Amino acid sequence: MSKRVGVLALQGDFEAHRKALDRAGADSVEVRTAAELEDVDGLVIPGGESTTMLRILKDVEMLEPLRRFGQRRPIFGTCAGVILLASAVAHPSQESLGLMEIAVERNAYGRQLDSRVVRLTPGEEFVRRAGGGEVEAVFIRAPIICNVGPRARVYLSYQGDPVLVGEGRHLAATFHPELTADLRIHRLFLETL
Ligand code: GLN
């Protein structure tokens, strides 16, 4: 049976992720309840506003189910999704799922006007797993990953800081791969399902 990937659709740019997953040929579905989590093999947590997402997750009693889901299944977090996956969140601090051993600082690249598009040169591991060529990375009020654990695989960095990190089956991108035509990063995640 083909694997199905869920996109957490409580807030943020979940539609862009669904379109990217469609283009990658994946079977995807929007997830809004703990019950819907039971039907997917992996989950994308999109960008958006992590404080709002956290509040909605609590309101719909999904925070603990999501944490348990992530202990068994892979999660791909982008931007606000990375903030939710992290173990430590600063500036300002807030609760998180603690599913990846990473520490993040929110809004670390400046205000919204400072959001930017940059071209990144992938390291060896990314090229081996996902293919060669530069990666166009769209940063929007992005967090910085200031610390990673010993099990982290840093696939891409920007100005010396990791911006695409794998740990176990989880994947964290502080930028927005769903906003560019390049499907390599979504495919990297789909391979872990
Ligand atoms: N700055 C947002 C937050 O702290 C994340 C921005 C994004 O997901 N594009 O939640």
Coordinates of N, CA, C and O and ligand atoms in Angstrom, one line a residue:
M1 N 0.8 -1.2 0.0 CA 0.0 0.0 0.0 C 0.9 1.2 0.0 O 1.9 1.3 0.7
S2 N 0.4 2.3 -0.7 CA 1.3 3.4 -0.8 C 1.2 4.3 0.5 O 0.1 4.2 1.2
K3 N 2.3 4.9 0.8 CA 2.3 5.7 2.1 C 1.6 7.0 1.9 O 1.6 7.6 0.9
R4 N 1.0 7.4 3.0 CA 0.2 8.7 3.0 C 0.9 9.7 3.9 O 1.2 9.3 5.1
V5 N 1.1 10.9 3.4 CA 1.7 11.9 4.3 C 0.6 13.0 4.6 O -0.1 13.4 3.8
G6 N 0.6 13.3 5.9 CA -0.3 14.3 6.4 C 0.4 15.7 6.4 O 1.6 15.8 6.5
V7 N -0.4 16.7 6.3 CA 0.1 18.1 6.4 C -0.8 18.8 7.5 O -2.0 18.8 7.4
L8 N -0.1 19.1 8.6 CA -0.9 19.8 9.7 C -1.5 21.1 9.2 O -0.8 22.0 8.7
A9 N -2.8 21.2 9.3 CA -3.5 22.3 8.6 C -4.3 23.1 9.5 O -5.4 23.5 9.3
L10 N -3.7 23.4 10.7 CA -4.3 24.3 11.7 C -4.1 25.7 11.4 O -4.9 26.6 11.8
Q11 N -3.0 26.1 10.8 CA -2.5 27.4 10.6 C -1.3 27.4 9.7 O -0.6 26.4 9.6
G12 N -1.1 28.5 9.0 CA 0.2 28.6 8.2 C 0.0 28.2 6.8 O -1.1 28.1 6.3
D13 N 1.2 28.0 6.1 CA 1.1 27.7 4.7 C 1.1 26.3 4.3 O 1.8 25.8 3.5
F14 N 0.1 25.6 4.9 CA -0.1 24.2 4.6 C -0.5 23.9 3.1 O -0.1 22.8 2.6
E15 N -1.2 24.8 2.5 CA -1.6 24.5 1.1 C -0.4 24.5 0.2 O -0.4 23.6 -0.8
A16 N 0.6 25.3 0.4 CA 1.8 25.3 -0.5 C 2.5 23.9 -0.3 O 3.0 23.3 -1.3
H17 N 2.5 23.4 0.9 CA 3.1 22.0 1.1 C 2.3 20.9 0.4 O 2.9 20.0 -0.2
R18 N 1.0 21.1 0.4 CA 0.2 20.0 -0.3 C 0.5 20.1 -1.8 O 0.6 19.0 -2.4
K19 N 0.6 21.3 -2.3 CA 0.9 21.4 -3.7 C 2.3 20.8 -4.0 O 2.5 20.1 -5.0
A20 N 3.3 21.1 -3.2 CA 4.6 20.5 -3.4 C 4.6 19.0 -3.3 O 5.2 18.3 -4.1
L21 N 3.8 18.5 -2.4 CA 3.7 17.0 -2.2 C 3.0 16.4 -3.4 O 3.4 15.3 -3.9
D22 N 2.0 17.1 -3.9 CA 1.3 16.7 -5.2 C 2.3 16.6 -6.3 O 2.4 15.6 -7.0
R23 N 3.1 17.7 -6.4 CA 4.1 17.7 -7.5 C 5.1 16.6 -7.4 O 5.7 16.1 -8.4
A24 N 5.4 16.2 -6.1 CA 6.4 15.1 -5.9 C 5.7 13.7 -6.1 O 6.4 12.7 -5.9
G25 N 4.4 13.7 -6.4 CA 3.7 12.5 -6.6 C 3.3 11.7 -5.3 O 3.0 10.6 -5.4
A26 N 3.3 12.5 -4.2 CA 2.9 11.8 -2.9 C 1.4 11.9 -2.7 O 0.7 12.7 -3.2
D27 N 0.9 10.9 -1.9 CA -0.5 10.9 -1.5 C -0.5 11.7 -0.2 O 0.0 11.3 0.8
S28 N -1.2 12.9 -0.2 CA -1.2 13.7 1.0 C -2.6 14.1 1.4 O -3.5 14.0 0.6
V29 N -2.7 14.4 2.7 CA -4.0 14.7 3.2 C -3.8 15.8 4.3 O -2.8 15.8 5.0
E30 N -4.8 16.6 4.5 CA -4.7 17.7 5.6 C -5.1 17.0 6.9 O -6.1 16.2 7.0
V31 N -4.4 17.4 7.9 CA -4.7 16.8 9.3 C -5.0 17.9 10.2 O -4.3 18.9 10.4
R32 N -6.2 17.8 10.9 CA -6.7 18.8 11.8 C -7.0 18.3 13.2 O -7.4 19.0 14.1
T33 N -7.0 17.0 13.3 CA -7.4 16.3 14.6 C -6.5 15.2 15.0 O -5.8 14.7 14.1
A34 N -6.5 14.8 16.3 CA -5.7 13.7 16.7 C -6.1 12.4 16.0 O -5.2 11.6 15.6
A35 N -7.4 12.3 15.7 CA -7.9 11.1 15.0 C -7.3 11.0 13.6 O -6.9 9.9 13.2
E36 N -7.2 12.1 13.0 CA -6.6 12.1 11.6 C -5.2 11.8 11.5 O -4.7 11.3 10.5
L37 N -4.5 12.0 12.7 CA -3.1 11.6 12.7 C -2.9 10.1 12.6 O -1.8 9.6 12.1
E38 N -3.9 9.4 13.0 CA -3.8 7.9 13.0 C -3.7 7.3 11.6 O -3.3 6.2 11.4
D39 N -4.2 8.1 10.6 CA -4.3 7.6 9.2 C -3.1 8.0 8.4 O -3.1 7.8 7.2
V40 N -2.0 8.6 8.9 CA -0.9 9.0 8.1 C 0.4 8.4 8.6 O 0.6 8.1 9.7
D41 N 1.3 8.3 7.6 CA 2.6 7.6 7.9 C 3.7 8.6 8.2 O 4.8 8.2 8.7
G42 N 3.4 9.9 8.0 CA 4.4 10.9 8.3 C 3.6 12.2 8.3 O 2.5 12.3 7.8
L43 N 4.3 13.3 8.8 CA 3.5 14.6 8.9 C 4.4 15.7 8.6 O 5.6 15.8 9.0
V44 N 3.9 16.7 7.8 CA 4.6 18.0 7.6 C 4.0 19.0 8.6 O 2.8 19.1 8.6
I45 N 4.8 19.7 9.3 CA 4.4 20.9 10.1 C 4.8 22.1 9.3 O 6.0 22.3 9.2
P46 N 3.9 22.9 8.8 CA 4.3 24.0 7.9 C 4.8 25.2 8.6 O 4.8 25.3 9.9
G47 N 5.2 26.2 7.9 CA 5.6 27.5 8.4 C 4.3 28.2 8.8 O 3.2 27.9 8.3
G48 N 4.5 29.3 9.5 CA 3.3 30.1 10.0 C 3.7 30.8 11.2 O 4.8 31.5 11.2
E49 N 2.9 30.7 12.2 CA 3.3 31.4 13.5 C 3.2 30.4 14.6 O 2.1 29.9 14.9
S50 N 4.4 30.1 15.1 CA 4.4 28.9 16.0 C 3.7 29.1 17.3 O 3.1 28.1 17.8
T51 N 3.6 30.3 17.8 CA 2.8 30.5 19.1 C 1.3 30.3 18.8 O 0.7 29.6 19.6
T52 N 0.8 30.7 17.7 CA -0.6 30.5 17.3 C -0.8 29.0 17.1 O -1.8 28.4 17.6
M53 N 0.1 28.4 16.4 CA 0.0 26.9 16.1 C -0.1 26.1 17.4 O -0.9 25.2 17.6
L54 N 0.8 26.5 18.4 CA 0.9 25.8 19.7 C -0.4 26.0 20.4 O -1.0 25.0 21.0
R55 N -1.0 27.2 20.4 CA -2.2 27.5 21.1 C -3.4 26.7 20.5 O -4.1 26.0 21.2
I56 N -3.4 26.6 19.2 CA -4.5 25.8 18.5 C -4.3 24.3 18.8 O -5.3 23.6 19.1
L57 N -3.1 23.9 18.8 CA -2.8 22.4 19.1 C -3.3 22.1 20.5 O -3.9 21.0 20.7
K58 N -3.1 23.0 21.4 CA -3.7 22.8 22.8 C -5.2 22.8 22.8 O -5.8 22.0 23.4
D59 N -5.7 23.8 22.1 CA -7.2 24.0 22.1 C -7.9 22.7 21.5 O -8.9 22.3 22.0
V60 N -7.3 22.1 20.5 CA -7.9 20.9 19.9 C -7.4 19.6 20.5 O -7.6 18.5 20.0
E61 N -6.6 19.8 21.6 CA -6.1 18.6 22.4 C -5.3 17.7 21.5 O -5.4 16.5 21.4
M62 N -4.4 18.3 20.7 CA -3.5 17.6 19.8 C -2.1 17.6 20.2 O -1.3 16.9 19.5
L63 N -1.7 18.4 21.2 CA -0.3 18.5 21.5 C 0.4 17.2 21.9 O 1.4 16.7 21.3
E64 N -0.2 16.5 22.8 CA 0.3 15.2 23.3 C 0.2 14.1 22.2 O 1.2 13.4 22.0
P65 N -0.9 14.0 21.5 CA -1.0 13.0 20.4 C 0.1 13.3 19.4 O 0.7 12.4 18.8
L66 N 0.4 14.6 19.1 CA 1.4 14.9 18.1 C 2.8 14.5 18.6 O 3.6 13.9 17.8
R67 N 3.0 14.7 19.9 CA 4.3 14.3 20.5 C 4.5 12.8 20.4 O 5.5 12.3 19.9
R68 N 3.4 12.0 20.7 CA 3.5 10.6 20.6 C 3.6 10.1 19.2 O 4.4 9.2 18.9
F69 N 3.0 10.8 18.2 CA 3.1 10.5 16.8 C 4.5 10.6 16.4 O 5.1 9.7 15.7
G70 N 5.2 11.7 16.8 CA 6.6 11.9 16.4 C 7.6 11.0 17.0 O 8.7 10.9 16.6
Q71 N 7.1 10.3 18.1 CA 8.0 9.3 18.7 C 8.0 8.0 17.8 O 8.9 7.1 17.9
R72 N 7.0 7.8 16.9 CA 6.9 6.6 16.1 C 7.1 6.9 14.6 O 7.5 6.0 13.9
R73 N 6.7 8.1 14.2 CA 6.7 8.4 12.8 C 7.5 9.7 12.4 O 7.6 10.5 13.3
P74 N 7.9 9.8 11.2 CA 8.7 11.0 10.8 C 7.9 12.2 10.6 O 6.7 12.2 10.2
I75 N 8.5 13.3 11.0 CA 7.9 14.7 10.9 C 8.9 15.6 10.1 O 10.1 15.5 10.4
F76 N 8.4 16.3 9.2 CA 9.2 17.3 8.5 C 8.6 18.7 8.9 O 7.5 19.0 8.6
G77 N 9.4 19.5 9.6 CA 9.0 20.8 10.1 C 9.7 21.9 9.2 O 10.9 21.8 9.0
T78 N 8.9 22.9 8.8 CA 9.6 24.0 8.1 C 9.3 25.3 8.9 O 8.1 25.5 9.3
C79 N 10.3 26.0 9.2 CA 10.2 27.3 9.9 C 9.4 27.2 11.2 O 10.0 26.7 12.2
A80 N 8.2 27.7 11.3 CA 7.5 27.5 12.6 C 7.4 26.0 13.0 O 7.5 25.7 14.2
G81 N 7.4 25.1 12.0 CA 7.4 23.7 12.3 C 8.7 23.3 13.0 O 8.7 22.4 13.9
V82 N 9.8 23.9 12.7 CA 11.1 23.6 13.3 C 11.0 24.0 14.8 O 11.5 23.3 15.7
I83 N 10.4 25.2 15.0 CA 10.3 25.7 16.4 C 9.5 24.7 17.2 O 9.8 24.5 18.4
L84 N 8.4 24.1 16.6 CA 7.6 23.1 17.4 C 8.4 21.8 17.6 O 8.3 21.2 18.6
L85 N 9.3 21.4 16.7 CA 10.0 20.2 16.8 C 11.2 20.3 17.8 O 11.6 19.3 18.4
A86 N 11.6 21.5 18.0 CA 12.9 21.7 18.8 C 12.7 21.3 20.3 O 11.6 21.0 20.8
S87 N 13.9 21.2 20.9 CA 13.9 20.9 22.4 C 14.0 22.1 23.2 O 13.7 22.1 24.4
A88 N 14.6 23.2 22.6 CA 14.7 24.4 23.4 C 14.4 25.6 22.4 O 14.9 25.6 21.3
V89 N 13.5 26.5 22.9 CA 13.1 27.6 22.1 C 13.4 28.9 22.8 O 12.9 29.1 24.0
A90 N 14.1 29.9 22.2 CA 14.3 31.2 22.8 C 13.9 32.3 21.9 O 13.6 32.1 20.7
H91 N 13.7 33.5 22.6 CA 13.5 34.8 21.9 C 12.2 34.9 21.1 O 12.3 35.1 19.9
P92 N 11.0 34.8 21.8 CA 10.9 34.5 23.2 C 10.7 33.0 23.3 O 10.5 32.2 22.3
S93 N 10.9 32.5 24.5 CA 10.9 31.1 24.8 C 9.4 30.6 24.8 O 8.5 31.4 25.0
Q94 N 9.2 29.3 24.4 CA 7.9 28.8 24.5 C 8.0 27.2 24.5 O 9.1 26.7 24.2
E95 N 6.9 26.6 24.9 CA 6.8 25.2 24.9 C 7.1 24.6 23.5 O 6.7 25.2 22.5
S96 N 7.6 23.4 23.5 CA 7.7 22.7 22.1 C 7.6 21.2 22.3 O 7.4 20.7 23.4
L97 N 7.6 20.5 21.2 CA 7.4 19.1 21.2 C 8.6 18.3 21.7 O 8.5 17.2 22.2
G98 N 9.8 18.9 21.6 CA 11.0 18.2 22.0 C 11.3 16.9 21.3 O 11.9 16.0 21.8
L99 N 11.0 16.9 20.0 CA 11.2 15.7 19.2 C 12.6 15.7 18.5 O 13.0 14.6 18.0
M100 N 13.2 16.8 18.4 CA 14.6 16.9 17.8 C 15.5 17.6 18.8 O 15.0 18.5 19.5
E101 N 16.7 17.1 18.9 CA 17.6 17.7 19.9 C 18.3 18.9 19.3 O 19.5 19.0 19.0
I102 N 17.4 19.9 19.0 CA 18.0 21.2 18.5 C 17.4 22.3 19.3 O 16.4 22.3 19.9
A103 N 18.3 23.4 19.4 CA 17.8 24.6 20.1 C 17.7 25.7 19.0 O 18.5 25.8 18.1
V104 N 16.6 26.4 19.1 CA 16.3 27.5 18.1 C 16.1 28.8 18.8 O 15.7 28.9 19.9
E105 N 16.5 29.9 18.0 CA 16.2 31.2 18.4 C 15.2 31.8 17.4 O 15.5 31.8 16.2
R106 N 14.1 32.3 17.8 CA 13.0 32.7 16.9 C 13.4 34.1 16.3 O 14.0 34.9 16.9
N107 N 12.8 34.3 15.1 CA 12.9 35.6 14.4 C 14.4 36.1 14.4 O 14.6 37.3 14.5
A108 N 15.3 35.2 14.2 CA 16.7 35.6 14.4 C 17.3 36.3 13.3 O 18.4 36.9 13.5
Y109 N 16.7 36.3 12.1 CA 17.3 37.0 11.0 C 16.8 38.4 10.8 O 16.9 39.1 9.8
G110 N 16.0 38.9 11.8 CA 15.5 40.3 11.7 C 14.0 40.3 11.5 O 13.3 39.2 11.5
R111 N 13.4 41.4 11.2 CA 12.0 41.6 11.0 C 11.6 41.1 9.6 O 12.4 40.7 8.8
Q112 N 10.2 41.1 9.4 CA 9.7 40.5 8.2 C 10.3 41.1 6.9 O 10.6 40.4 6.0
L113 N 10.6 42.4 7.0 CA 11.2 43.1 5.8 C 12.6 42.5 5.5 O 13.1 42.6 4.4
D114 N 13.2 41.9 6.5 CA 14.5 41.3 6.3 C 14.5 39.9 5.7 O 15.5 39.2 5.6
S115 N 13.3 39.4 5.5 CA 13.2 38.0 4.9 C 13.9 38.0 3.6 O 13.9 39.1 2.9
R116 N 14.5 36.9 3.2 CA 15.3 37.0 2.0 C 15.4 35.6 1.3 O 15.0 34.6 1.8
V117 N 15.8 35.7 0.0 CA 16.0 34.5 -0.8 C 17.5 34.3 -1.0 O 18.1 35.3 -1.5
V118 N 18.0 33.2 -0.7 CA 19.5 33.0 -0.9 C 19.7 31.7 -1.6 O 18.9 30.8 -1.7
R119 N 20.9 31.6 -2.2 CA 21.3 30.3 -2.9 C 22.3 29.6 -2.0 O 23.3 30.2 -1.6
L120 N 22.1 28.4 -1.7 CA 22.9 27.6 -0.8 C 23.7 26.5 -1.6 O 23.1 25.9 -2.5
T121 N 24.9 26.3 -1.3 CA 25.7 25.2 -1.9 C 25.6 24.0 -1.0 O 26.0 24.1 0.2
P122 N 25.0 22.9 -1.4 CA 24.9 21.8 -0.5 C 26.2 21.1 -0.2 O 27.1 21.0 -1.0
G123 N 26.2 20.5 1.0 CA 27.3 19.7 1.4 C 27.2 18.3 0.8 O 26.2 17.9 0.1
E124 N 28.3 17.5 1.0 CA 28.4 16.1 0.4 C 27.2 15.2 0.7 O 26.7 14.5 -0.2
E125 N 26.7 15.2 2.0 CA 25.7 14.3 2.4 C 24.4 14.7 1.6 O 23.6 13.8 1.2
F126 N 24.1 16.0 1.5 CA 22.9 16.4 0.8 C 23.0 15.9 -0.7 O 22.0 15.3 -1.2
V127 N 24.1 16.1 -1.3 CA 24.3 15.8 -2.7 C 24.1 14.2 -2.9 O 23.4 13.8 -3.8
R128 N 24.7 13.5 -2.0 CA 24.6 12.0 -2.0 C 23.1 11.6 -1.9 O 22.6 10.7 -2.6
R129 N 22.4 12.2 -0.9 CA 21.0 11.7 -0.7 C 20.0 12.3 -1.6 O 19.0 11.7 -1.9
A130 N 20.2 13.6 -2.0 CA 19.1 14.4 -2.6 C 19.5 14.8 -4.1 O 18.6 15.2 -4.8
G131 N 20.8 14.8 -4.4 CA 21.2 15.3 -5.7 C 21.9 16.6 -5.6 O 21.8 17.4 -4.7
G132 N 22.8 16.9 -6.6 CA 23.6 18.0 -6.6 C 22.9 19.3 -7.1 O 21.8 19.3 -7.6
G133 N 23.6 20.4 -7.1 CA 23.1 21.7 -7.5 C 22.7 22.6 -6.4 O 22.3 22.1 -5.3
E134 N 22.8 23.9 -6.6 CA 22.5 24.8 -5.5 C 21.0 24.7 -5.1 O 20.2 24.3 -5.9
V135 N 20.7 25.1 -3.9 CA 19.3 25.1 -3.4 C 18.9 26.6 -3.1 O 19.6 27.3 -2.5
E136 N 17.8 27.0 -3.7 CA 17.3 28.3 -3.5 C 16.5 28.2 -2.2 O 15.5 27.4 -2.0
A137 N 16.8 29.1 -1.2 CA 16.2 29.0 0.1 C 15.5 30.3 0.4 O 16.1 31.4 0.4
V138 N 14.2 30.2 0.7 CA 13.4 31.4 1.0 C 13.2 31.5 2.6 O 12.7 30.6 3.2
F139 N 13.8 32.5 3.2 CA 13.7 32.7 4.6 C 12.6 33.7 4.9 O 12.7 34.8 4.3
I140 N 11.7 33.4 5.8 CA 10.6 34.4 6.2 C 10.6 34.4 7.7 O 10.1 33.5 8.4
R141 N 11.1 35.5 8.3 CA 11.1 35.6 9.8 C 11.6 34.2 10.4 O 11.0 33.7 11.3
A142 N 12.7 33.8 9.9 CA 13.1 32.4 10.2 C 13.8 32.3 11.6 O 14.4 33.3 12.0
P143 N 13.7 31.1 12.2 CA 14.5 30.9 13.4 C 15.9 30.5 13.0 O 16.1 30.0 11.9
I144 N 16.8 30.7 13.9 CA 18.2 30.1 13.7 C 18.3 28.9 14.6 O 17.8 28.8 15.7
I145 N 18.8 27.8 14.0 CA 19.2 26.6 14.8 C 20.5 26.9 15.4 O 21.5 26.9 14.7
C146 N 20.5 27.1 16.7 CA 21.8 27.5 17.4 C 22.5 26.3 18.0 O 23.7 26.5 18.3
N147 N 21.9 25.2 18.1 CA 22.6 24.0 18.6 C 21.9 22.8 18.1 O 20.7 22.7 17.9
V148 N 22.8 21.8 17.7 CA 22.2 20.5 17.3 C 22.8 19.4 18.2 O 23.9 19.6 18.7
G149 N 22.2 18.3 18.3 CA 22.7 17.2 19.1 C 23.6 16.3 18.3 O 23.8 16.5 17.1
P150 N 24.2 15.3 18.9 CA 25.2 14.4 18.3 C 24.6 13.6 17.1 O 25.4 13.2 16.3
R151 N 23.3 13.4 17.1 CA 22.7 12.6 16.1 C 22.3 13.4 14.9 O 21.8 12.8 13.9
A152 N 22.5 14.7 14.9 CA 22.1 15.5 13.8 C 22.9 15.3 12.5 O 24.1 15.1 12.6
R153 N 22.2 15.4 11.4 CA 22.9 15.4 10.1 C 22.6 16.8 9.5 O 21.4 17.1 9.2
V154 N 23.6 17.6 9.4 CA 23.4 19.0 8.9 C 23.6 18.9 7.3 O 24.7 18.7 6.8
Y155 N 22.5 19.0 6.6 CA 22.5 18.9 5.2 C 22.8 20.3 4.5 O 23.4 20.3 3.4
L156 N 22.3 21.4 5.1 CA 22.6 22.7 4.5 C 22.8 23.7 5.6 O 22.2 23.6 6.6
S157 N 23.7 24.6 5.3 CA 24.0 25.7 6.3 C 23.9 27.0 5.5 O 24.1 27.1 4.3
Y158 N 23.6 28.1 6.3 CA 23.7 29.5 5.8 C 24.4 30.3 6.8 O 24.0 30.3 8.0
Q159 N 25.4 31.0 6.3 CA 26.3 31.8 7.2 C 26.7 31.1 8.4 O 26.8 31.6 9.5
G160 N 27.1 29.8 8.2 CA 27.6 29.0 9.3 C 26.6 28.3 10.2 O 27.0 27.5 11.0
D161 N 25.3 28.7 10.0 CA 24.3 28.0 10.9 C 23.6 27.0 10.1 O 23.2 27.2 8.9
P162 N 23.2 25.8 10.7 CA 22.5 24.8 10.0 C 21.1 25.3 9.7 O 20.4 26.0 10.5
V163 N 20.6 25.0 8.4 CA 19.3 25.4 8.0 C 18.5 24.2 7.5 O 17.2 24.4 7.4
L164 N 19.1 23.1 7.3 CA 18.4 21.9 7.0 C 19.1 20.8 7.7 O 20.3 20.4 7.5
V165 N 18.3 20.2 8.7 CA 18.9 19.2 9.6 C 18.0 18.0 9.7 O 16.8 18.1 9.8
G166 N 18.7 16.8 9.6 CA 17.9 15.6 9.8 C 18.4 15.0 11.2 O 19.5 15.1 11.6
E167 N 17.4 14.4 11.9 CA 17.8 13.6 13.1 C 16.8 12.5 13.2 O 15.6 12.6 13.2
G168 N 17.4 11.3 13.2 CA 16.5 10.1 13.1 C 15.7 10.2 11.8 O 16.3 10.5 10.8
R169 N 14.4 10.1 11.9 CA 13.6 10.2 10.7 C 13.0 11.6 10.5 O 12.3 11.9 9.5
H170 N 13.3 12.5 11.5 CA 12.8 13.8 11.4 C 13.7 14.7 10.5 O 14.9 14.5 10.4
L171 N 13.0 15.7 9.9 CA 13.7 16.7 9.1 C 13.3 18.1 9.4 O 12.1 18.3 9.6
A172 N 14.2 19.0 9.5 CA 13.9 20.4 9.9 C 14.5 21.4 8.9 O 15.7 21.4 8.8
A173 N 13.7 22.2 8.3 CA 14.2 23.3 7.4 C 13.7 24.6 8.0 O 12.5 24.9 8.1
T174 N 14.7 25.5 8.2 CA 14.3 26.9 8.8 C 13.8 27.8 7.6 O 13.3 28.8 7.9
F175 N 14.0 27.3 6.4 CA 13.5 28.1 5.2 C 12.2 27.4 4.7 O 11.7 26.5 5.3
H176 N 11.8 27.8 3.5 CA 10.5 27.3 2.9 C 10.7 26.5 1.6 O 10.4 27.1 0.5
P177 N 11.0 25.3 1.6 CA 11.2 24.5 0.4 C 9.9 24.4 -0.4 O 9.9 24.1 -1.6
E178 N 8.7 24.6 0.3 CA 7.4 24.5 -0.4 C 7.2 25.7 -1.3 O 6.2 25.7 -2.1
L179 N 8.0 26.7 -1.2 CA 7.8 27.9 -2.0 C 8.6 28.0 -3.3 O 8.6 29.0 -4.0
T180 N 9.4 27.0 -3.5 CA 10.2 27.0 -4.7 C 9.9 25.7 -5.5 O 9.3 24.8 -5.0
A181 N 10.4 25.7 -6.8 CA 10.0 24.5 -7.6 C 10.8 23.3 -7.3 O 10.4 22.2 -7.7
D182 N 11.9 23.4 -6.6 CA 12.8 22.3 -6.3 C 12.1 21.3 -5.3 O 11.7 21.7 -4.2
L183 N 12.0 20.1 -5.7 CA 11.3 19.1 -4.8 C 12.3 18.2 -4.1 O 11.9 17.3 -3.4
R184 N 13.6 18.5 -4.2 CA 14.6 17.5 -3.6 C 14.3 17.4 -2.1 O 14.5 16.3 -1.5
I185 N 14.0 18.4 -1.4 CA 13.9 18.3 0.1 C 12.6 17.6 0.5 O 12.6 16.8 1.4
H186 N 11.5 17.9 -0.2 CA 10.3 17.1 0.1 C 10.6 15.6 -0.2 O 10.1 14.7 0.5
R187 N 11.3 15.3 -1.3 CA 11.6 13.9 -1.6 C 12.5 13.3 -0.6 O 12.3 12.1 -0.3
L188 N 13.4 14.0 -0.1 CA 14.3 13.5 1.0 C 13.4 13.1 2.2 O 13.7 12.0 2.8
F189 N 12.4 13.8 2.5 CA 11.5 13.5 3.6 C 10.6 12.3 3.2 O 10.5 11.3 4.0
L190 N 10.1 12.3 2.0 CA 9.2 11.2 1.5 C 9.9 9.8 1.6 O 9.3 8.8 1.8
E191 N 11.3 9.9 1.4 CA 12.0 8.6 1.4 C 12.1 8.0 2.8 O 12.3 6.8 2.9
T192 N 11.8 8.8 3.8 CA 11.9 8.2 5.2 C 10.5 7.6 5.6 O 10.5 7.0 6.7
L193 N 9.5 7.7 4.8 CA 8.2 7.2 5.2 C 8.1 5.7 5.2 O 8.8 5.1 4.4
Ligands
GLN1 N1 8.6 33.7 13.1 C1 7.6 32.6 13.1 C2 7.5 32.0 14.5 O1 8.2 32.4 15.4 C3 8.0 31.6 12.1 C4 8.0 32.2 10.7 C5 7.6 31.2 9.6 O2 7.2 30.1 9.9 N2 7.7 31.7 8.4 O3 6.6 31.2 14.7

